[in-house]
PDB file of C-alpha atoms in Angstrom:
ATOM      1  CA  UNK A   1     101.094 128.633  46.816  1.00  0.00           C
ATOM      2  CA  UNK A   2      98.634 128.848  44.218  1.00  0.00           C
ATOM      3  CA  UNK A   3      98.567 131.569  41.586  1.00  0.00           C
ATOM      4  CA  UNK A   4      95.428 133.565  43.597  1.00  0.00           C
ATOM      5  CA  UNK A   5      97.298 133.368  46.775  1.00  0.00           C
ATOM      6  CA  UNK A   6     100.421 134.775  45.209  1.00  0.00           C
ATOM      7  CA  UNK A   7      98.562 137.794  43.886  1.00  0.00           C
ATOM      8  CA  UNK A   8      97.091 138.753  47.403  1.00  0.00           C
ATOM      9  CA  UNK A   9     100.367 138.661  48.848  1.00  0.00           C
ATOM     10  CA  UNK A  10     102.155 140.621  46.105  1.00  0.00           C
ATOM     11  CA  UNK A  11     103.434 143.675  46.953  1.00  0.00           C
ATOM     12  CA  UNK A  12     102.084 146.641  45.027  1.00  0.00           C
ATOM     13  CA  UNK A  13     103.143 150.217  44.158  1.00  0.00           C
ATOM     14  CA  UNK A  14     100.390 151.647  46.552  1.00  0.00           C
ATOM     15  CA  UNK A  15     102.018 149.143  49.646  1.00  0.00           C
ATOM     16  CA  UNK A  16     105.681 150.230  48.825  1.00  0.00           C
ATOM     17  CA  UNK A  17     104.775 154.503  48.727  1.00  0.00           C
ATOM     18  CA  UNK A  18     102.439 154.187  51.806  1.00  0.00           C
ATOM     19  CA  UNK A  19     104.904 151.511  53.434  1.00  0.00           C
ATOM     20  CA  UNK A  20     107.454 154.364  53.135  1.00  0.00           C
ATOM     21  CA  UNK A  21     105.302 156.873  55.077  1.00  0.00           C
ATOM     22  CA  UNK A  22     104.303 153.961  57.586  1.00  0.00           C
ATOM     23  CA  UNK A  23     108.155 153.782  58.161  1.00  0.00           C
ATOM     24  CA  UNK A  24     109.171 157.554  58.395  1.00  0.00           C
ATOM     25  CA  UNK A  25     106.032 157.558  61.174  1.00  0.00           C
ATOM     26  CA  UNK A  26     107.116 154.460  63.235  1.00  0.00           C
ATOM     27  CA  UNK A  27     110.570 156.068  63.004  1.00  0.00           C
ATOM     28  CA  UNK A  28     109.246 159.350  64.333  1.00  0.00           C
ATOM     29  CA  UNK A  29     107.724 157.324  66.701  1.00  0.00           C
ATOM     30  CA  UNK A  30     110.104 155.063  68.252  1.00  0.00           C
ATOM     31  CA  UNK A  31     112.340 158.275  68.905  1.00  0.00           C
ATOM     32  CA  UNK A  32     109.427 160.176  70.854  1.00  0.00           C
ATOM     33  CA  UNK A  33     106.931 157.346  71.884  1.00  0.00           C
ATOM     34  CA  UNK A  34     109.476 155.361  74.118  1.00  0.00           C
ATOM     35  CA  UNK A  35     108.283 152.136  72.627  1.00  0.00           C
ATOM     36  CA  UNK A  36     104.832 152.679  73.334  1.00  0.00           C
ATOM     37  CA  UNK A  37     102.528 151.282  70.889  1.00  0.00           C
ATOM     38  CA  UNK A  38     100.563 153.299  68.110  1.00  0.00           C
ATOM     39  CA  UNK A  39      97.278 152.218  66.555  1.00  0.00           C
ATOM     40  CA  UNK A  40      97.290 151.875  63.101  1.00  0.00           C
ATOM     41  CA  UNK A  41      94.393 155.023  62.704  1.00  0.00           C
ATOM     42  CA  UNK A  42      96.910 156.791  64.797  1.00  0.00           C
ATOM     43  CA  UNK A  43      99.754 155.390  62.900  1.00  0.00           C
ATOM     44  CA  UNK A  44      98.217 157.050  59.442  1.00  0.00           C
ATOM     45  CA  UNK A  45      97.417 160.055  61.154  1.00  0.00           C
ATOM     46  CA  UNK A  46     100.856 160.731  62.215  1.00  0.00           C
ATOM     47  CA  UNK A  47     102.029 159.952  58.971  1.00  0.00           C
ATOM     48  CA  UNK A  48      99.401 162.214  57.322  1.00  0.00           C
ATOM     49  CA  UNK A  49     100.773 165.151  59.488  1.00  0.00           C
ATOM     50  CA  UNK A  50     104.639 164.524  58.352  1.00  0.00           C
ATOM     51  CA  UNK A  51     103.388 164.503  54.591  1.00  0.00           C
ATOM     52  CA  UNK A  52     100.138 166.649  54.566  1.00  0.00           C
ATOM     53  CA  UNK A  53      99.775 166.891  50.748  1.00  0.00           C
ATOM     54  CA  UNK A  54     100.563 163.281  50.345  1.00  0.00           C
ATOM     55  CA  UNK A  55      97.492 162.079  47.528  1.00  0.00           C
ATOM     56  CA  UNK A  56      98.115 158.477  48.263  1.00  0.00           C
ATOM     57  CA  UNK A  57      98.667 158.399  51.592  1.00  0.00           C
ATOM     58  CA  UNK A  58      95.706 160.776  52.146  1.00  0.00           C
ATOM     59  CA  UNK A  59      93.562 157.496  50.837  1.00  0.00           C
ATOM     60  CA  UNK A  60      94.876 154.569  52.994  1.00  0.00           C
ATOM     61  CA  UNK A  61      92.612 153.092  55.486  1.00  0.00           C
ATOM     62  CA  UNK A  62      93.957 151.122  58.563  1.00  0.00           C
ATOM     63  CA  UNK A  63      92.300 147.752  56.981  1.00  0.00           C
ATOM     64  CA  UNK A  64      95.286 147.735  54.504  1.00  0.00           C
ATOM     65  CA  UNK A  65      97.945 148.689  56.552  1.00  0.00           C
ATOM     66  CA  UNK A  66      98.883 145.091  57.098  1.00  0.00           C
ATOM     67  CA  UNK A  67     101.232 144.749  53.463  1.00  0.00           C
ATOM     68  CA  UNK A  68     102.619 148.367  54.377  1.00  0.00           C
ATOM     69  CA  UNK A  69     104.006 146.723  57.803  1.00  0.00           C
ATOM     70  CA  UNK A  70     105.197 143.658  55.670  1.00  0.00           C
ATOM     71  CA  UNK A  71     107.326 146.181  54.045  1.00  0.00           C
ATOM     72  CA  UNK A  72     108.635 147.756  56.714  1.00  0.00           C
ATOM     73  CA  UNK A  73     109.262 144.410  58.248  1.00  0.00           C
ATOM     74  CA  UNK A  74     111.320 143.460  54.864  1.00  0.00           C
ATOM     75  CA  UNK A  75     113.256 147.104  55.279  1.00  0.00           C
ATOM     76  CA  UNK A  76     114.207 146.453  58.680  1.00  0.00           C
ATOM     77  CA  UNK A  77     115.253 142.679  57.886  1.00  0.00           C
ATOM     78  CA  UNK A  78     117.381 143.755  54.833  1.00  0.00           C
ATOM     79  CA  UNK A  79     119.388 146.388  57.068  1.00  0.00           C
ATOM     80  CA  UNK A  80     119.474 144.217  59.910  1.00  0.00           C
ATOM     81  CA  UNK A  81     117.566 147.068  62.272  1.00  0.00           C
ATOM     82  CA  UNK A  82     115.455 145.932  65.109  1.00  0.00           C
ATOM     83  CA  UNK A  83     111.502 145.200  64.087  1.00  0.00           C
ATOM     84  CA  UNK A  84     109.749 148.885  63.823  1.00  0.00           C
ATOM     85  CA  UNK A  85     106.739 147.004  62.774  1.00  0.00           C
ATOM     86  CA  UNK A  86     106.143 145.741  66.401  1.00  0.00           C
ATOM     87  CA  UNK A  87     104.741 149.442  67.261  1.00  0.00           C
ATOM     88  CA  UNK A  88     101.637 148.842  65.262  1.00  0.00           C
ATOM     89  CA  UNK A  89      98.885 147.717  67.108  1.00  0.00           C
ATOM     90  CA  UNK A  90      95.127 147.516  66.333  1.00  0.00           C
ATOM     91  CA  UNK A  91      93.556 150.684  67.449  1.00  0.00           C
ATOM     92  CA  UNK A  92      90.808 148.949  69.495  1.00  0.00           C
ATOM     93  CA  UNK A  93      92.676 145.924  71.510  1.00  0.00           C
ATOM     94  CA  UNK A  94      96.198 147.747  71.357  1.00  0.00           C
ATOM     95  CA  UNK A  95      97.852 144.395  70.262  1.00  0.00           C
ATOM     96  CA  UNK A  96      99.647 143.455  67.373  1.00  0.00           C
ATOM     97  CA  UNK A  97      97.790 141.373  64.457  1.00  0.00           C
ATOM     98  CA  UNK A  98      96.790 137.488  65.313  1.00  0.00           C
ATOM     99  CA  UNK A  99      99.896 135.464  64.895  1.00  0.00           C
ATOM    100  CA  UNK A 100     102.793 137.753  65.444  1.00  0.00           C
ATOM    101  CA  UNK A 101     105.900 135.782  65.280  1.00  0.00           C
ATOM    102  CA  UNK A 102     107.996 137.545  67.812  1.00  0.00           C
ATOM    103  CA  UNK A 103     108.994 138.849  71.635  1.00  0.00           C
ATOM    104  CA  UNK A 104     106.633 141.288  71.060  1.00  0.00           C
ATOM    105  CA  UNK A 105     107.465 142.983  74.839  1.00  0.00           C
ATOM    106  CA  UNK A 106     111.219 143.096  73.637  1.00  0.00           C
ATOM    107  CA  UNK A 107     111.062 143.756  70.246  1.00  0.00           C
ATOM    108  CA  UNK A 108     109.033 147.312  70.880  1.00  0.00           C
ATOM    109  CA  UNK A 109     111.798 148.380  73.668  1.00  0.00           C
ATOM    110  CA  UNK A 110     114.371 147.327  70.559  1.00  0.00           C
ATOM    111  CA  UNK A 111     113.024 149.544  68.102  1.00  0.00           C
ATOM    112  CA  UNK A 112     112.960 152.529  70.612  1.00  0.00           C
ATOM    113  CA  UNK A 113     116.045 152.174  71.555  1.00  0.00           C
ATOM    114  CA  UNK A 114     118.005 151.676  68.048  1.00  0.00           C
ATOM    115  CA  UNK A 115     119.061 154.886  66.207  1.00  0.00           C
ATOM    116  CA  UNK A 116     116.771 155.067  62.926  1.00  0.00           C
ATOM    117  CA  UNK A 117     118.700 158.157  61.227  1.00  0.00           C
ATOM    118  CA  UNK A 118     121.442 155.674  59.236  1.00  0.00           C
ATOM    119  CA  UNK A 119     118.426 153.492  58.137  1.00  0.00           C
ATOM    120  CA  UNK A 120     116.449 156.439  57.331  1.00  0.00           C
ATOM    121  CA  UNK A 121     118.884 157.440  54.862  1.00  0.00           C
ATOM    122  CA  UNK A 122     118.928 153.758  52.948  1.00  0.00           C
ATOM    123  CA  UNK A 123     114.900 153.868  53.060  1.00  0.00           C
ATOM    124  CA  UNK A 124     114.499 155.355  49.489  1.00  0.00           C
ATOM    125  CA  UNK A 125     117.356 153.137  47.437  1.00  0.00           C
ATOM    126  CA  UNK A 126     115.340 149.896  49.178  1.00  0.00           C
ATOM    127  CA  UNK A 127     111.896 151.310  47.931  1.00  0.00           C
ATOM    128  CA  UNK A 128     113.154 151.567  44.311  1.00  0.00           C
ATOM    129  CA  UNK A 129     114.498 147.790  44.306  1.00  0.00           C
ATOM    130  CA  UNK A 130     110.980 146.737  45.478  1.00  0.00           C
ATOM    131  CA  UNK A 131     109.013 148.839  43.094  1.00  0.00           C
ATOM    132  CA  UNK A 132     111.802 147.406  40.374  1.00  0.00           C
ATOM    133  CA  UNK A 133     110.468 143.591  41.445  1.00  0.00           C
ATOM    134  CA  UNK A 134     106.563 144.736  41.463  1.00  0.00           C
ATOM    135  CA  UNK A 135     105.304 142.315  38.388  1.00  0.00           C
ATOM    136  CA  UNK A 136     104.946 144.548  35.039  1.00  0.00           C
ATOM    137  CA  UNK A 137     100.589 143.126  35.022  1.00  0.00           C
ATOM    138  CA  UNK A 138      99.974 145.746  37.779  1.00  0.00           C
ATOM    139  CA  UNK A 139      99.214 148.674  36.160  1.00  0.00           C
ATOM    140  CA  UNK A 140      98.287 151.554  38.360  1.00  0.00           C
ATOM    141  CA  UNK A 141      95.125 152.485  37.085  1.00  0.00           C
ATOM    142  CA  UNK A 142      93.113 156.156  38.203  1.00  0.00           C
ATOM    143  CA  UNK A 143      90.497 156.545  40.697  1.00  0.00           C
ATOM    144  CA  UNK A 144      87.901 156.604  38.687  1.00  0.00           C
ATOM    145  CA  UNK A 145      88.698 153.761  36.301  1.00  0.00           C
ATOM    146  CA  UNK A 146      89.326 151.857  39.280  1.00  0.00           C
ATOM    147  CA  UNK A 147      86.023 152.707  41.101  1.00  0.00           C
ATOM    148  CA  UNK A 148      84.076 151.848  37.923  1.00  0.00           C
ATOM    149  CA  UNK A 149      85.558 148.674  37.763  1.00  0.00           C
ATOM    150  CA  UNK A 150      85.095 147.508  41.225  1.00  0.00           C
ATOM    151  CA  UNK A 151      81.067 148.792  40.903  1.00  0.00           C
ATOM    152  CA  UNK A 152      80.303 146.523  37.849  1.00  0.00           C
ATOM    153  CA  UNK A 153      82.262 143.823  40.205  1.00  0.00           C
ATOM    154  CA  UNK A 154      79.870 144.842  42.962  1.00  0.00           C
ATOM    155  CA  UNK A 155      76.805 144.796  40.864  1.00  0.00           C
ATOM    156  CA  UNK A 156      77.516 141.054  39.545  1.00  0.00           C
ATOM    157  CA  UNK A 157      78.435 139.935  43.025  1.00  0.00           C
ATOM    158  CA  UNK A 158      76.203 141.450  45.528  1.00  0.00           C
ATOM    159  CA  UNK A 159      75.401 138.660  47.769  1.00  0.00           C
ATOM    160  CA  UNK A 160      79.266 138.064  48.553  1.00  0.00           C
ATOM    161  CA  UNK A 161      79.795 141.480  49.111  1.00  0.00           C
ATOM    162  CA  UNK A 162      77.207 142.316  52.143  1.00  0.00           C
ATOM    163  CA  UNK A 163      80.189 142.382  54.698  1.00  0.00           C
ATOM    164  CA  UNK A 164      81.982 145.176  52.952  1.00  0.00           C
ATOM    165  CA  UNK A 165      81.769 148.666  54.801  1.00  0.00           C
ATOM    166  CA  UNK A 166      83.299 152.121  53.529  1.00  0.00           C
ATOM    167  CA  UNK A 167      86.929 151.339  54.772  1.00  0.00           C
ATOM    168  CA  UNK A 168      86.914 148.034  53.134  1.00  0.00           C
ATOM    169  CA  UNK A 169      85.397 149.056  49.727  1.00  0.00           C
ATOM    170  CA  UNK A 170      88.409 152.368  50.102  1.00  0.00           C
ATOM    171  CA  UNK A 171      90.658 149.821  50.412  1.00  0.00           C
ATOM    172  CA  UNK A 172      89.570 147.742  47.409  1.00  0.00           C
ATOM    173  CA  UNK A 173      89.728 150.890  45.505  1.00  0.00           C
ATOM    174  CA  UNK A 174      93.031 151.547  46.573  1.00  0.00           C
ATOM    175  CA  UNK A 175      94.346 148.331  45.667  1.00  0.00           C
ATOM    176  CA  UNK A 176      92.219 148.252  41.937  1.00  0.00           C
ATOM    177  CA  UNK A 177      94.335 151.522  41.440  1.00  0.00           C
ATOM    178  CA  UNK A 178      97.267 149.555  41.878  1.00  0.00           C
ATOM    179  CA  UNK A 179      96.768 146.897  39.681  1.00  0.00           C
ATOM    180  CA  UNK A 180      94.658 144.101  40.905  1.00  0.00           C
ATOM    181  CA  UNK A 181      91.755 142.884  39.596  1.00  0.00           C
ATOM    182  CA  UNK A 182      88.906 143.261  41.935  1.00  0.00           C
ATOM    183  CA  UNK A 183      87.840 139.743  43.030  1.00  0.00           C
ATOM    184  CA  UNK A 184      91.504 139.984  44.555  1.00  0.00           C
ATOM    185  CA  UNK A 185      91.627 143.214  46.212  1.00  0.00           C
ATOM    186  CA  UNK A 186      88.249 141.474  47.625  1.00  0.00           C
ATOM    187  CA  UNK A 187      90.073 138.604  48.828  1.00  0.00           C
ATOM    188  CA  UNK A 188      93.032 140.527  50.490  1.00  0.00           C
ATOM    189  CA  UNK A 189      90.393 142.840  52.020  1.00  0.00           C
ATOM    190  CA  UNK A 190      88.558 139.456  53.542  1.00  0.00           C
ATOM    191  CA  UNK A 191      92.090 138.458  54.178  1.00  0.00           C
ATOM    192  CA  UNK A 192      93.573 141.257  56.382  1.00  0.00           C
ATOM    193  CA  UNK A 193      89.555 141.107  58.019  1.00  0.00           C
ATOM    194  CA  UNK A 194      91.007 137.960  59.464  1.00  0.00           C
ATOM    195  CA  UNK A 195      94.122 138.800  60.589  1.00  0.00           C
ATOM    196  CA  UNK A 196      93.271 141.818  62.610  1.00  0.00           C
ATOM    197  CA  UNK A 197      94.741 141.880  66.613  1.00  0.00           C
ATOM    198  CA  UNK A 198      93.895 139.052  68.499  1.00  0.00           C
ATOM    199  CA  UNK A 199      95.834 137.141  71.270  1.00  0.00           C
ATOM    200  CA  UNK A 200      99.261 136.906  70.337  1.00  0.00           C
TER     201      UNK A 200
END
């Protein structure tokens, strides 16, 4: 994996304190939806209403909720809990992202039936060892520093930006403010573009 690959998929501050709220509203979830699957716009919404005055949550888009659900698969995997990931679907298709490695059928029944309130309770020790491994070069940076940044990006790069719409460009804010440079948080932008539901 090359240096540029490596950055897209690091985990960042921003993944790891939204990937928390992602969990605490699949958890909710699971216990009152039965198993049935919740589209990621619905997914943040529910979220939003367990932690109203939430500032960073209150700026996630469902383009970047893809490293948020790697988290929570990496929670679940560490405390050997069923997949609560496999609830997240794509609002439009209602299917999980393109090349989900799993009985997805049988992993969503799993996840309803386990009982989430031991895990719950291990969530916050497992967030601090992950934001303890985030490399020291990603600086959270403000909003505005960070939107500044990604408009002289913009500006120098117009022609390869075209595709971007106002989720993707609040998503490449997002991830500026936690550390990345911007041609990255373009390519992990373009990246999760990709992977969004397909057939599984």
């Amino acid at each position: 994996m090359t240096g540029n690959a490596r950055a897209e998929q690091q985990i960042t501050v921003n993944d790891i304190e939204v990937g928390m709220r992602v969990y605490e509203a699949l958890a909710h979830h699971a216990r009152t939806g039965l198993g049935a699957p919740i589209g990621y716009k619905d997914l943040l919404t529910l979220a939003r209403s367990l932690h109203a005055k939430d500032a960073v949550l209150g700026r996630a888009v469902p383009i970047g909720i893809g490293m948020k659900l790697r988290f929570v698969d990496a929670f679940c995997a560490a405390h050997a809990c069923p997949r609560l990931s496999s609830l997240a679907v794509d609002q439009e298709s209602m299917l999980p992202a393109k090349g989900y490695d799993g009985d997805w059928e049988a992993d969503r029944r799993a996840a309803a039936a386990f009982d989430w309130s031991n895990a719950d309770a291990q969530l916050p020790a497992f967030a601090s060892a992950q934001r303890a491994a985030v490399p020291a070069r990603l600086k959270p940076r403000k909003e505005r520093p960070a939107d500044v940044s990604w408009y002289a990006y913009f500006c120098s790069h117009r022609k390869e930006c075209e595709w971007i719409g106002q989720e993707d460009k609040q998503e490449i804010i997002n991830l500026i403010m936690a550390g990345l440079d911007p041609e990255t948080a373009l390519r992990r932008v373009k990246a999760a573009r990709a992977d969004a539901a397909g057939p599984t």
